[in-house]
Amino acid sequence: MTLTNSHIIPYLKQAKAKIDEQLRIEISKLNGPKVLIDAMNYSLEAGGKRLRPIMLLATLEAFGQNSEKGIPLACAVEMLHTYSLIHDDLPAMDNDDLRRGKPTNHKVFGEANAILAGDALLTYSFEMIASLDDPEITSQMKVELIKQLAQAAGAEGMVGGQTEDLIAENNPNLTVEELEHIHVNKTGKLFIYSVLAGAILARANEEQMNHLEQFAYHLGIAFQIRDDILDIEGDVEKIGKPVGSDFENEKSTYPSLLTVDGAKKKLNEHVDKAIKFLYKANVKHEQLETISMYIIHRDN
Ligand code: GRG
């Protein structure tokens, strides 16, 4: 099936607008020191694509359900994602001055406030799930949603992946398999969570859960490969060649290990696998497929 940008963009814009509105509502409920709330808001409003929450909503739609009921949970995922970006940019991690074309959180609010804003976003995400006010979302479902988010974000997921990524910086012989393992933990697990959280709300059966998990697993890898390719294309546009020409002394990426063409081939393989599992899940696949196509064609 071929989907063009003219199909994808309106759908994503509409879903993003709903998420943005609810994020503003959720943050307005918080009574904390002004500088902390401002720092949280700064990164929340800095122009993220909202891919993870959109995937959660699209999963609900895949089960024929109204996506509105997933919006607060989707916002909790975005809060957690935003924390990870703030901390990732800190001097002790990637030491980035810019994110999404704007000064990073610590550049505007100082390092201590950026750490605290990240901490507050992380903790608020769990509070939001515990506070979900919908009679269809039982306490048992909330516990499961909280447990799975903690697993996706913690030592066995995103934080573990970030740690492995830092270790890998000193390994010039990193293999594609090792790189993949890092990215599955660092970014993939939150993608997987987003889909499974939607499936939990929709009361998917076990077989559907398993297929959707595989769908999101492959999509998460495809997302990362696309990100690596975009980085290279951005460097070539800016300075006429990839940073660290011939990829020497550079952090390992899919293009550095496989060449750009090899990375593109791998990306397509993962998207094909993702779509195969999506179809196996026997759900209404249109929106999730639309997002998958966006992820391989996106240019930011
Ligand atoms: C610091 C605990 C901790 C974790 C950091 C997710 C992560 C782990 C770091 C983000 C750094 C990074 C650039 C990872 C590669 C994956 C990626 C491109 C994430 C950004 O996700 P997008 O493109 O971001 O969905 P937007 O800006 O749209 O929200």
GROMACS .gro file of N, CA and C and ligand atoms in nm, residues 46-52 78 81-90 93-94 96 99-100 153 158-163 165 183 185-187 190-191 223-224 227-228 231 298 300, ligand 1:
model
  161
   46ALA      N    1   0.844   2.266   2.301
   46ALA     CA    2   0.953   2.303   2.210
   46ALA      C    3   0.941   2.241   2.070
   47GLY      N    4   0.825   2.186   2.038
   47GLY     CA    5   0.805   2.143   1.900
   47GLY      C    6   0.829   1.996   1.871
   48GLY      N    7   0.806   1.911   1.968
   48GLY     CA    8   0.821   1.767   1.944
   48GLY      C    9   0.715   1.715   1.847
   49LYS      N   10   0.747   1.605   1.782
   49LYS     CA   11   0.654   1.550   1.682
   49LYS      C   12   0.539   1.471   1.746
   50ARG      N   13   0.555   1.434   1.872
   50ARG     CA   14   0.453   1.358   1.948
   50ARG      C   15   0.428   1.220   1.888
   51LEU      N   16   0.534   1.159   1.834
   51LEU     CA   17   0.516   1.029   1.767
   51LEU      C   18   0.467   0.919   1.860
   52ARG      N   19   0.523   0.916   1.982
   52ARG     CA   20   0.484   0.806   2.073
   52ARG      C   21   0.338   0.818   2.114
   78GLU      N   22   0.448   1.120   2.668
   78GLU     CA   23   0.522   1.234   2.613
   78GLU      C   24   0.600   1.308   2.723
   81HIS      N   25   0.905   1.100   2.776
   81HIS     CA   26   0.996   1.118   2.661
   81HIS      C   27   1.069   1.253   2.673
   82THR      N   28   0.995   1.356   2.711
   82THR     CA   29   1.055   1.490   2.722
   82THR      C   30   1.164   1.493   2.829
   83TYR      N   31   1.137   1.426   2.941
   83TYR     CA   32   1.241   1.415   3.045
   83TYR      C   33   1.368   1.354   2.986
   84SER      N   34   1.351   1.249   2.905
   84SER     CA   35   1.471   1.179   2.854
   84SER      C   36   1.552   1.271   2.763
   85LEU      N   37   1.483   1.356   2.688
   85LEU     CA   38   1.555   1.446   2.597
   85LEU      C   39   1.630   1.554   2.677
   86ILE      N   40   1.564   1.606   2.782
   86ILE     CA   41   1.630   1.710   2.864
   86ILE      C   42   1.758   1.652   2.926
   87HIS      N   43   1.746   1.533   2.983
   87HIS     CA   44   1.864   1.474   3.048
   87HIS      C   45   1.970   1.433   2.945
   88ASP      N   46   1.925   1.386   2.830
   88ASP     CA   47   2.020   1.345   2.726
   88ASP      C   48   2.106   1.463   2.678
   89ASP      N   49   2.050   1.584   2.682
   89ASP     CA   50   2.122   1.703   2.633
   89ASP      C   51   2.221   1.759   2.735
   90LEU      N   52   2.214   1.714   2.859
   90LEU     CA   53   2.297   1.772   2.967
   90LEU      C   54   2.446   1.758   2.938
   93MET      N   55   2.595   1.423   2.961
   93MET     CA   56   2.555   1.322   2.860
   93MET      C   57   2.602   1.371   2.723
   94ASP      N   58   2.509   1.418   2.639
   94ASP     CA   59   2.550   1.457   2.503
   94ASP      C   60   2.605   1.598   2.492
   96ASP      N   61   2.455   1.896   2.452
   96ASP     CA   62   2.404   1.966   2.334
   96ASP      C   63   2.353   2.105   2.368
   99ARG      N   64   1.828   2.181   2.071
   99ARG     CA   65   1.737   2.068   2.048
   99ARG      C   66   1.617   2.123   1.972
  100ARG      N   67   1.580   2.056   1.868
  100ARG     CA   68   1.470   2.102   1.781
  100ARG      C   69   1.493   2.249   1.740
  153ALA      N   70   1.115   0.227   3.067
  153ALA     CA   71   1.196   0.348   3.086
  153ALA      C   72   1.319   0.325   3.174
  158MET      N   73   1.503   0.218   2.859
  158MET     CA   74   1.567   0.340   2.810
  158MET      C   75   1.693   0.380   2.889
  159VAL      N   76   1.685   0.380   3.021
  159VAL     CA   77   1.803   0.421   3.098
  159VAL      C   78   1.917   0.320   3.079
  160GLY      N   79   1.882   0.192   3.075
  160GLY     CA   80   1.984   0.090   3.049
  160GLY      C   81   2.047   0.110   2.912
  161GLY      N   82   1.963   0.140   2.813
  161GLY     CA   83   2.012   0.161   2.676
  161GLY      C   84   2.102   0.282   2.667
  162GLN      N   85   2.064   0.387   2.741
  162GLN     CA   86   2.148   0.507   2.742
  162GLN      C   87   2.285   0.475   2.803
  163THR      N   88   2.285   0.394   2.909
  163THR     CA   89   2.411   0.354   2.973
  163THR      C   90   2.496   0.274   2.875
  165ASP      N   91   2.484   0.284   2.561
  165ASP     CA   92   2.526   0.375   2.455
  165ASP      C   93   2.653   0.451   2.496
  183HIS      N   94   1.981   0.032   2.076
  183HIS     CA   95   1.871   0.116   2.032
  183HIS      C   96   1.734   0.059   2.069
  185ASN      N   97   1.672  -0.088   2.342
  185ASN     CA   98   1.649  -0.045   2.480
  185ASN      C   99   1.631   0.106   2.490
  186LYS      N  100   1.720   0.178   2.425
  186LYS     CA  101   1.722   0.323   2.442
  186LYS      C  102   1.598   0.393   2.383
  187THR      N  103   1.558   0.353   2.265
  187THR     CA  104   1.442   0.420   2.205
  187THR      C  105   1.327   0.324   2.174
  190LEU      N  106   1.026   0.241   2.443
  190LEU     CA  107   0.918   0.339   2.465
  190LEU      C  108   0.819   0.338   2.348
  191PHE      N  109   0.868   0.307   2.229
  191PHE     CA  110   0.777   0.288   2.115
  191PHE      C  111   0.688   0.167   2.142
  223PHE      N  112   1.281   0.356   1.298
  223PHE     CA  113   1.286   0.497   1.340
  223PHE      C  114   1.430   0.540   1.367
  224GLN      N  115   1.503   0.455   1.439
  224GLN     CA  116   1.641   0.490   1.474
  224GLN      C  117   1.730   0.494   1.349
  227ASP      N  118   1.670   0.804   1.173
  227ASP     CA  119   1.731   0.915   1.246
  227ASP      C  120   1.881   0.925   1.213
  228ASP      N  121   1.947   0.811   1.209
  228ASP     CA  122   2.092   0.810   1.176
  228ASP      C  123   2.114   0.860   1.033
  231ASP      N  124   2.074   1.233   1.019
  231ASP     CA  125   2.193   1.301   1.075
  231ASP      C  126   2.300   1.317   0.968
  298ARG      N  127   1.009   1.056   0.693
  298ARG     CA  128   1.018   1.186   0.761
  298ARG      C  129   1.151   1.253   0.731
  300ASN      N  130   1.258   1.518   0.949
  300ASN     CA  131   1.311   1.583   1.069
  300ASN      C  132   1.288   1.496   1.191
  301GRG     C1  133   1.891   1.043   2.949
  301GRG     C2  134   1.757   0.865   3.067
  301GRG     C3  135   1.804   0.924   2.944
  301GRG     C4  136   1.767   0.868   2.831
  301GRG     C5  137   1.795   0.926   2.702
  301GRG     C6  138   1.573   0.873   2.429
  301GRG     C7  139   1.707   0.904   2.482
  301GRG     C8  140   1.756   0.830   2.598
  301GRG     C9  141   1.782   0.999   2.430
  301GRG    C10  142   1.738   1.080   2.318
  301GRG    C11  143   1.855   1.108   2.235
  301GRG    C12  144   1.834   1.065   2.098
  301GRG    C13  145   1.860   1.169   1.996
  301GRG    C14  146   1.796   0.942   2.072
  301GRG    C15  147   1.773   0.890   1.942
  301GRG    C16  148   1.627   0.871   1.926
  301GRG    C17  149   1.563   0.998   1.899
  301GRG    C18  150   1.581   1.060   1.768
  301GRG    C19  151   1.488   1.055   1.989
  301GRG    C20  152   1.412   1.177   1.963
  301GRG     O1  153   1.280   1.137   1.937
  301GRG     P1  154   1.183   1.219   1.844
  301GRG     O2  155   1.243   1.238   1.708
  301GRG     O3  156   1.184   1.357   1.920
  301GRG     O4  157   1.049   1.155   1.851
  301GRG     P2  158   1.083   1.479   1.916
  301GRG     O5  159   1.174   1.598   1.915
  301GRG     O6  160   0.997   1.473   1.795
  301GRG     O7  161   1.006   1.467   2.042
   0.00000   0.00000   0.00000
